[in-house]
């Protein structure tokens, strides 16, 4: 299954051995993200079938490639096909995230991803000189602006106790290219910036701000976009969404506390929402440190098994949702 790479020497146990320690913790890459959820879906459906449960709606379970590398050849491509359209999907469930508290996060939207290359050209020359208009000076000016903005977002997060990281915009310098040898001032540096923009931010104003930083940094500085997403309409988590009502009803019967929020990363949900379908991200993992993509990723066996029970209840509630079946409102996708 689709998981990220490992640094085996950093793990206590072999990352693909699924070692279970004395506390019942399963150590394995993908134990939280997201082999667990795929297996839980299948086992919950198996139990419903064994119990002879009849559902009003069809449940489709999809396993697609490349989610960890952007989903370009996976869900992004799949939602554009006739095969997907012919499934006649009404609602989708996808992965969520572990929670270190007793609450369960439920994700109804995702931040907007902009990945930018900032080109900073300048006067090249010998490293012993004090040349004007160098690429490095422009880099310094741009990064000062970037990190000033970053501090405003950190402050916003600190000042709002109800905020999560998904409620603010994050900007991070992730790559720097340029230079040929220590004594040569390079003709250009290229900065790569990963921005995850909050869904309440005006994208036009954000782009104007980045362009202003470029113009202020110096002559010839410009932004090139590797990825520039638009705002995808969030899934409603209120009484106007009958699927949410069914999901919430199941959670209430299970006695679990949900916390709707904006996902800070990216999942395949964004492609499903892009084609106009409601989608919720949920993983039944609480009281567990968030270790997706980390060393020593683990999931406790009791938490894993409890999650299957949760999905049984949730799937039955959603797939038995009554009411008038409009076109594209007949089936549940996972």
CSV table of C-alpha atoms in Angstrom, one decimal:
chain,number,residue,atom,x,y,z
A,1,UNK,CA,0.0,0.0,0.0
A,2,UNK,CA,0.9,3.6,-0.5
A,3,UNK,CA,3.2,4.7,2.3
A,4,UNK,CA,6.2,7.1,2.7
A,5,UNK,CA,9.8,6.0,2.9
A,6,UNK,CA,11.5,5.0,6.2
A,7,UNK,CA,14.8,5.6,7.9
A,8,UNK,CA,15.1,2.1,9.3
A,9,UNK,CA,18.1,2.9,11.5
A,10,UNK,CA,15.9,5.4,13.4
A,11,UNK,CA,13.2,2.8,14.3
A,12,UNK,CA,13.1,0.7,17.5
A,13,UNK,CA,11.7,-2.2,15.5
A,14,UNK,CA,11.8,-3.0,11.8
A,15,UNK,CA,9.3,-0.7,10.1
A,16,UNK,CA,7.6,-3.4,8.0
A,17,UNK,CA,7.6,-6.1,10.6
A,18,UNK,CA,4.4,-5.0,12.4
A,19,UNK,CA,6.1,-5.8,15.7
A,20,UNK,CA,3.7,-5.8,18.7
A,21,UNK,CA,5.2,-4.8,22.0
A,22,UNK,CA,4.1,-5.6,25.5
A,23,UNK,CA,1.6,-2.7,25.5
A,24,UNK,CA,-0.1,-3.9,22.4
A,25,UNK,CA,1.3,-1.2,20.2
A,26,UNK,CA,1.8,-2.2,16.5
A,27,UNK,CA,5.0,-0.6,15.1
A,28,UNK,CA,4.8,-0.3,11.4
A,29,UNK,CA,5.0,2.2,8.6
A,30,UNK,CA,1.4,2.8,7.6
A,31,UNK,CA,-0.1,1.8,11.0
A,32,UNK,CA,-1.5,5.3,11.3
A,33,UNK,CA,-1.3,6.5,7.7
A,34,UNK,CA,-3.1,4.7,6.4
A,35,UNK,CA,-3.1,0.9,6.2
A,36,UNK,CA,-5.2,0.9,9.3
A,37,UNK,CA,-8.2,2.7,7.8
A,38,UNK,CA,-8.2,0.5,4.6
A,39,UNK,CA,-8.2,-2.7,6.7
A,40,UNK,CA,-10.9,-1.3,9.1
A,41,UNK,CA,-13.1,-0.4,6.1
A,42,UNK,CA,-12.9,-4.0,4.8
A,43,UNK,CA,-13.4,-5.7,8.1
A,44,UNK,CA,-16.4,-3.5,9.0
A,45,UNK,CA,-18.0,-4.3,5.7
A,46,UNK,CA,-17.2,-8.0,6.2
A,47,UNK,CA,-18.9,-8.0,9.6
A,48,UNK,CA,-22.0,-6.2,8.2
A,49,UNK,CA,-22.3,-8.8,5.5
A,50,UNK,CA,-21.9,-11.7,8.0
A,51,UNK,CA,-24.7,-10.2,10.1
A,52,UNK,CA,-26.9,-10.1,7.0
A,53,UNK,CA,-27.3,-6.3,7.1
A,54,UNK,CA,-29.1,-4.8,4.1
A,55,UNK,CA,-28.2,-1.3,3.1
A,56,UNK,CA,-30.2,1.2,1.1
A,57,UNK,CA,-27.1,2.5,-0.6
A,58,UNK,CA,-24.2,0.9,-2.3
A,59,UNK,CA,-20.7,1.1,-0.7
A,60,UNK,CA,-17.7,1.3,-2.9
A,61,UNK,CA,-14.2,0.9,-1.5
A,62,UNK,CA,-11.4,2.3,-3.6
A,63,UNK,CA,-7.7,1.8,-3.3
A,64,UNK,CA,-5.8,4.1,-5.6
A,65,UNK,CA,-2.0,4.9,-6.0
A,66,UNK,CA,0.2,7.9,-5.4
A,67,UNK,CA,-1.7,9.7,-2.6
A,68,UNK,CA,1.6,10.3,-0.8
A,69,UNK,CA,3.1,11.9,-4.0
A,70,UNK,CA,0.2,14.1,-4.9
A,71,UNK,CA,-2.4,11.7,-6.3
A,72,UNK,CA,-1.8,12.9,-9.9
A,73,UNK,CA,-1.9,9.4,-11.3
A,74,UNK,CA,-4.4,8.2,-8.6
A,75,UNK,CA,-7.5,9.9,-7.4
A,76,UNK,CA,-6.9,13.1,-9.3
A,77,UNK,CA,-7.0,11.1,-12.6
A,78,UNK,CA,-9.7,8.7,-11.4
A,79,UNK,CA,-12.4,11.4,-10.6
A,80,UNK,CA,-12.2,12.5,-14.2
A,81,UNK,CA,-13.0,9.1,-15.7
A,82,UNK,CA,-16.3,7.7,-16.8
A,83,UNK,CA,-15.7,4.7,-14.4
A,84,UNK,CA,-15.8,7.1,-11.5
A,85,UNK,CA,-18.9,8.9,-12.8
A,86,UNK,CA,-20.7,5.6,-13.4
A,87,UNK,CA,-20.3,4.8,-9.7
A,88,UNK,CA,-22.8,7.6,-9.0
A,89,UNK,CA,-21.2,8.7,-5.8
A,90,UNK,CA,-23.2,10.8,-3.3
A,91,UNK,CA,-20.7,11.0,-0.4
A,92,UNK,CA,-17.1,9.9,0.4
A,93,UNK,CA,-15.1,9.0,3.5
A,94,UNK,CA,-11.3,9.3,3.5
A,95,UNK,CA,-8.5,9.3,5.9
A,96,UNK,CA,-8.2,11.6,8.9
A,97,UNK,CA,-5.4,11.9,11.4
A,98,UNK,CA,-4.5,10.5,14.8
A,99,UNK,CA,-5.4,12.6,17.9
A,100,UNK,CA,-3.4,12.9,21.1
A,101,UNK,CA,-6.5,13.8,23.0
A,102,UNK,CA,-9.8,12.0,23.7
A,103,UNK,CA,-11.4,13.9,20.8
A,104,UNK,CA,-11.6,12.7,17.2
A,105,UNK,CA,-10.8,15.3,14.5
A,106,UNK,CA,-13.1,15.3,11.5
A,107,UNK,CA,-11.9,17.1,8.4
A,108,UNK,CA,-14.3,18.9,6.2
A,109,UNK,CA,-11.9,21.0,4.1
A,110,UNK,CA,-8.2,21.4,3.3
A,111,UNK,CA,-5.9,24.4,3.0
A,112,UNK,CA,-4.9,25.6,-0.4
A,113,UNK,CA,-1.5,24.5,-1.6
A,114,UNK,CA,0.8,26.9,-3.4
A,115,UNK,CA,4.3,25.7,-4.1
A,116,UNK,CA,6.4,28.6,-5.4
A,117,UNK,CA,9.9,29.0,-6.9
A,118,UNK,CA,11.2,32.5,-6.2
A,119,UNK,CA,13.8,33.5,-8.8
A,120,UNK,CA,16.4,36.0,-7.5
A,121,UNK,CA,18.9,37.0,-10.3
A,122,UNK,CA,21.8,39.2,-9.6
A,123,UNK,CA,25.3,40.4,-10.6
A,124,UNK,CA,27.8,37.5,-10.6
A,125,UNK,CA,31.4,37.9,-9.9
A,126,UNK,CA,34.4,37.1,-7.6
A,127,UNK,CA,33.6,36.3,-4.0
A,128,UNK,CA,36.2,38.9,-2.8
A,129,UNK,CA,34.3,41.9,-4.2
A,130,UNK,CA,31.4,44.0,-2.8
A,131,UNK,CA,29.3,44.0,-5.9
A,132,UNK,CA,25.9,45.8,-6.1
A,133,UNK,CA,22.7,44.0,-7.1
A,134,UNK,CA,23.7,40.5,-6.0
A,135,UNK,CA,21.3,37.5,-5.9
A,136,UNK,CA,22.1,37.0,-2.2
A,137,UNK,CA,20.8,40.4,-1.2
A,138,UNK,CA,17.5,39.8,-2.9
A,139,UNK,CA,17.2,36.4,-1.2
A,140,UNK,CA,17.8,38.1,2.2
A,141,UNK,CA,15.1,40.8,1.5
A,142,UNK,CA,12.5,38.2,0.3
A,143,UNK,CA,13.1,35.9,3.2
A,144,UNK,CA,12.8,38.7,5.8
A,145,UNK,CA,9.3,39.5,4.4
A,146,UNK,CA,8.4,35.8,4.3
A,147,UNK,CA,9.4,35.2,7.9
A,148,UNK,CA,7.7,38.4,9.1
A,149,UNK,CA,4.5,37.1,7.7
A,150,UNK,CA,5.1,33.7,9.2
A,151,UNK,CA,5.4,35.2,12.6
A,152,UNK,CA,2.0,36.9,12.2
A,153,UNK,CA,0.5,33.4,11.6
A,154,UNK,CA,2.3,32.0,14.6
A,155,UNK,CA,0.9,34.8,16.7
A,156,UNK,CA,-2.6,34.3,15.4
A,157,UNK,CA,-2.4,30.6,16.4
A,158,UNK,CA,-1.2,31.5,19.9
A,159,UNK,CA,-3.9,34.1,20.4
A,160,UNK,CA,-6.8,31.8,19.4
A,161,UNK,CA,-7.1,28.7,21.6
A,162,UNK,CA,-9.8,27.2,19.4
A,163,UNK,CA,-7.6,27.4,16.3
A,164,UNK,CA,-5.7,24.5,14.9
A,165,UNK,CA,-2.8,24.7,12.4
A,166,UNK,CA,-5.4,24.3,9.6
A,167,UNK,CA,-6.9,27.7,10.5
A,168,UNK,CA,-3.8,29.7,9.7
A,169,UNK,CA,-1.5,30.0,6.7
A,170,UNK,CA,1.9,28.4,6.8
A,171,UNK,CA,4.9,29.4,4.7
A,172,UNK,CA,8.1,27.5,4.7
A,173,UNK,CA,11.4,27.7,2.8
A,174,UNK,CA,12.0,24.1,1.7
A,175,UNK,CA,14.8,24.3,-1.0
A,176,UNK,CA,17.5,26.7,-2.0
A,177,UNK,CA,19.3,26.3,-5.4
A,178,UNK,CA,22.3,28.3,-6.7
A,179,UNK,CA,26.0,28.7,-6.5
A,180,UNK,CA,28.8,26.8,-8.2
A,181,UNK,CA,31.8,27.1,-5.9
A,182,UNK,CA,32.8,29.0,-2.7
A,183,UNK,CA,34.5,32.0,-4.4
A,184,UNK,CA,32.0,32.8,-7.1
A,185,UNK,CA,29.0,35.0,-6.5
A,186,UNK,CA,26.2,33.2,-8.4
A,187,UNK,CA,24.0,34.8,-11.1
A,188,UNK,CA,20.8,33.5,-9.5
A,189,UNK,CA,19.4,31.8,-6.4
A,190,UNK,CA,16.1,30.0,-6.6
A,191,UNK,CA,14.0,29.6,-3.4
A,192,UNK,CA,11.3,27.0,-3.1
A,193,UNK,CA,8.5,28.0,-0.7
A,194,UNK,CA,5.7,25.7,0.4
A,195,UNK,CA,2.6,27.7,1.3
A,196,UNK,CA,-0.6,26.1,2.8
A,197,UNK,CA,-3.1,28.9,2.7
A,198,UNK,CA,-6.1,29.1,5.0
A,199,UNK,CA,-9.5,28.8,3.4
A,200,UNK,CA,-10.5,32.2,4.8
A,201,UNK,CA,-7.6,34.0,3.0
A,202,UNK,CA,-8.3,36.0,-0.2
A,203,UNK,CA,-6.0,34.3,-2.8
A,204,UNK,CA,-5.9,37.4,-4.9
A,205,UNK,CA,-4.5,39.5,-2.0
A,206,UNK,CA,-2.1,36.7,-1.0
A,207,UNK,CA,-0.6,36.6,-4.5
A,208,UNK,CA,-0.4,40.4,-4.6
A,209,UNK,CA,1.5,40.3,-1.3
A,210,UNK,CA,4.0,37.7,-2.7
A,211,UNK,CA,4.5,39.8,-5.9
A,212,UNK,CA,5.1,42.9,-3.8
A,213,UNK,CA,7.8,41.0,-1.8
A,214,UNK,CA,9.4,40.1,-5.1
A,215,UNK,CA,9.4,43.7,-6.5
A,216,UNK,CA,10.7,45.1,-3.2
A,217,UNK,CA,13.5,42.5,-3.1
A,218,UNK,CA,15.1,43.9,-6.3
A,219,UNK,CA,15.3,44.0,-10.0
A,220,UNK,CA,14.3,40.8,-11.8
A,221,UNK,CA,12.9,38.9,-8.9
A,222,UNK,CA,9.8,36.9,-9.8
A,223,UNK,CA,7.6,34.0,-8.7
A,224,UNK,CA,7.1,30.8,-10.7
A,225,UNK,CA,4.4,28.4,-9.5
A,226,UNK,CA,4.9,24.7,-9.4
A,227,UNK,CA,1.5,24.2,-7.8
A,228,UNK,CA,-1.2,26.8,-7.5
A,229,UNK,CA,-4.5,25.4,-6.2
A,230,UNK,CA,-7.8,27.2,-6.0
A,231,UNK,CA,-10.2,27.1,-3.1
A,232,UNK,CA,-12.2,23.9,-3.1
A,233,UNK,CA,-15.7,24.3,-1.5
A,234,UNK,CA,-15.7,22.8,2.0
A,235,UNK,CA,-18.1,20.0,2.9
A,236,UNK,CA,-20.8,21.4,5.1
A,237,UNK,CA,-20.9,20.0,8.7
A,238,UNK,CA,-24.3,21.3,9.7
A,239,UNK,CA,-27.9,20.3,9.5
A,240,UNK,CA,-28.0,21.2,5.8
A,241,UNK,CA,-25.9,18.1,5.0
A,242,UNK,CA,-27.9,14.9,5.6
A,243,UNK,CA,-24.7,12.8,5.3
A,244,UNK,CA,-23.1,14.8,8.1
A,245,UNK,CA,-26.3,14.3,10.2
A,246,UNK,CA,-26.0,10.6,9.8
A,247,UNK,CA,-22.3,10.6,10.6
A,248,UNK,CA,-22.8,12.7,13.7
A,249,UNK,CA,-25.7,10.5,14.8
A,250,UNK,CA,-23.5,7.5,14.7
A,251,UNK,CA,-20.8,9.3,16.7
A,252,UNK,CA,-23.3,10.3,19.3
A,253,UNK,CA,-24.5,6.7,19.7
A,254,UNK,CA,-20.9,5.6,20.0
A,255,UNK,CA,-20.3,8.3,22.7
A,256,UNK,CA,-17.4,9.8,20.9
A,257,UNK,CA,-16.6,13.5,20.6
A,258,UNK,CA,-15.9,14.9,17.2
A,259,UNK,CA,-14.0,18.1,16.4
A,260,UNK,CA,-14.7,19.4,12.9
A,261,UNK,CA,-11.7,21.2,11.5
A,262,UNK,CA,-9.7,22.1,8.4
A,263,UNK,CA,-7.0,19.6,7.5
A,264,UNK,CA,-3.5,21.1,7.5
A,265,UNK,CA,-2.0,18.7,4.9
A,266,UNK,CA,-3.5,17.2,1.8
A,267,UNK,CA,-5.5,14.0,1.1
A,268,UNK,CA,-7.4,12.6,-1.8
A,269,UNK,CA,-10.5,14.3,-0.4
A,270,UNK,CA,-9.6,17.4,-2.2
A,271,UNK,CA,-10.1,15.8,-5.6
A,272,UNK,CA,-13.5,14.4,-4.6
A,273,UNK,CA,-14.6,17.8,-3.3
A,274,UNK,CA,-13.3,19.4,-6.5
A,275,UNK,CA,-15.9,17.5,-8.6
A,276,UNK,CA,-18.7,18.7,-6.2
A,277,UNK,CA,-19.1,15.8,-3.9
A,278,UNK,CA,-19.2,16.1,-0.1
A,279,UNK,CA,-16.3,14.3,1.6
A,280,UNK,CA,-15.2,13.8,5.2
A,281,UNK,CA,-11.8,12.8,6.5
A,282,UNK,CA,-11.9,10.6,9.6
A,283,UNK,CA,-9.5,8.1,11.3
A,284,UNK,CA,-10.8,6.4,14.5
A,285,UNK,CA,-7.6,7.0,16.4
A,286,UNK,CA,-7.5,9.0,19.6
A,287,UNK,CA,-5.3,9.2,22.7
A,288,UNK,CA,-2.4,8.4,20.3
A,289,UNK,CA,0.6,10.6,19.4
A,290,UNK,CA,0.6,11.8,15.8
A,291,UNK,CA,3.3,9.7,14.1
A,292,UNK,CA,2.3,9.7,10.5
A,293,UNK,CA,5.5,9.8,8.4
A,294,UNK,CA,7.6,9.7,11.6
A,295,UNK,CA,9.9,7.2,13.1
A,296,UNK,CA,8.4,4.5,15.3
A,297,UNK,CA,4.9,5.0,13.9
A,298,UNK,CA,2.5,2.8,15.9
A,299,UNK,CA,-1.1,2.1,16.6
A,300,UNK,CA,-2.4,0.2,19.6
A,301,UNK,CA,-4.3,-3.0,18.9
A,302,UNK,CA,-7.2,-2.0,21.1
A,303,UNK,CA,-7.6,1.3,19.3
A,304,UNK,CA,-7.4,-0.4,15.9
A,305,UNK,CA,-10.1,-3.0,16.9
A,306,UNK,CA,-12.3,-0.3,18.4
A,307,UNK,CA,-12.1,1.6,15.1
A,308,UNK,CA,-13.7,-1.4,13.3
A,309,UNK,CA,-16.7,-1.2,15.6
A,310,UNK,CA,-16.9,2.5,15.0
A,311,UNK,CA,-16.9,2.1,11.2
A,312,UNK,CA,-19.6,-0.6,11.4
A,313,UNK,CA,-21.9,1.9,13.1
A,314,UNK,CA,-20.9,4.8,10.8
A,315,UNK,CA,-21.2,2.9,7.6
A,316,UNK,CA,-24.6,1.5,8.4
A,317,UNK,CA,-25.9,4.9,9.4
A,318,UNK,CA,-24.7,6.6,6.3
A,319,UNK,CA,-25.5,3.9,3.8
A,320,UNK,CA,-29.0,3.6,5.2
A,321,UNK,CA,-29.7,7.3,4.9
A,322,UNK,CA,-33.3,7.6,3.9
A,323,UNK,CA,-34.9,10.3,1.7
A,324,UNK,CA,-35.3,11.1,-1.9
A,325,UNK,CA,-32.4,9.8,-4.0
A,326,UNK,CA,-31.3,12.5,-6.4
A,327,UNK,CA,-28.9,11.8,-9.2
A,328,UNK,CA,-25.3,11.4,-7.7
A,329,UNK,CA,-26.8,10.9,-4.2
A,330,UNK,CA,-27.1,7.1,-4.2
A,331,UNK,CA,-23.8,5.7,-3.1
A,332,UNK,CA,-21.1,5.9,-0.5
A,333,UNK,CA,-17.4,5.9,-1.4
A,334,UNK,CA,-14.5,5.1,0.7
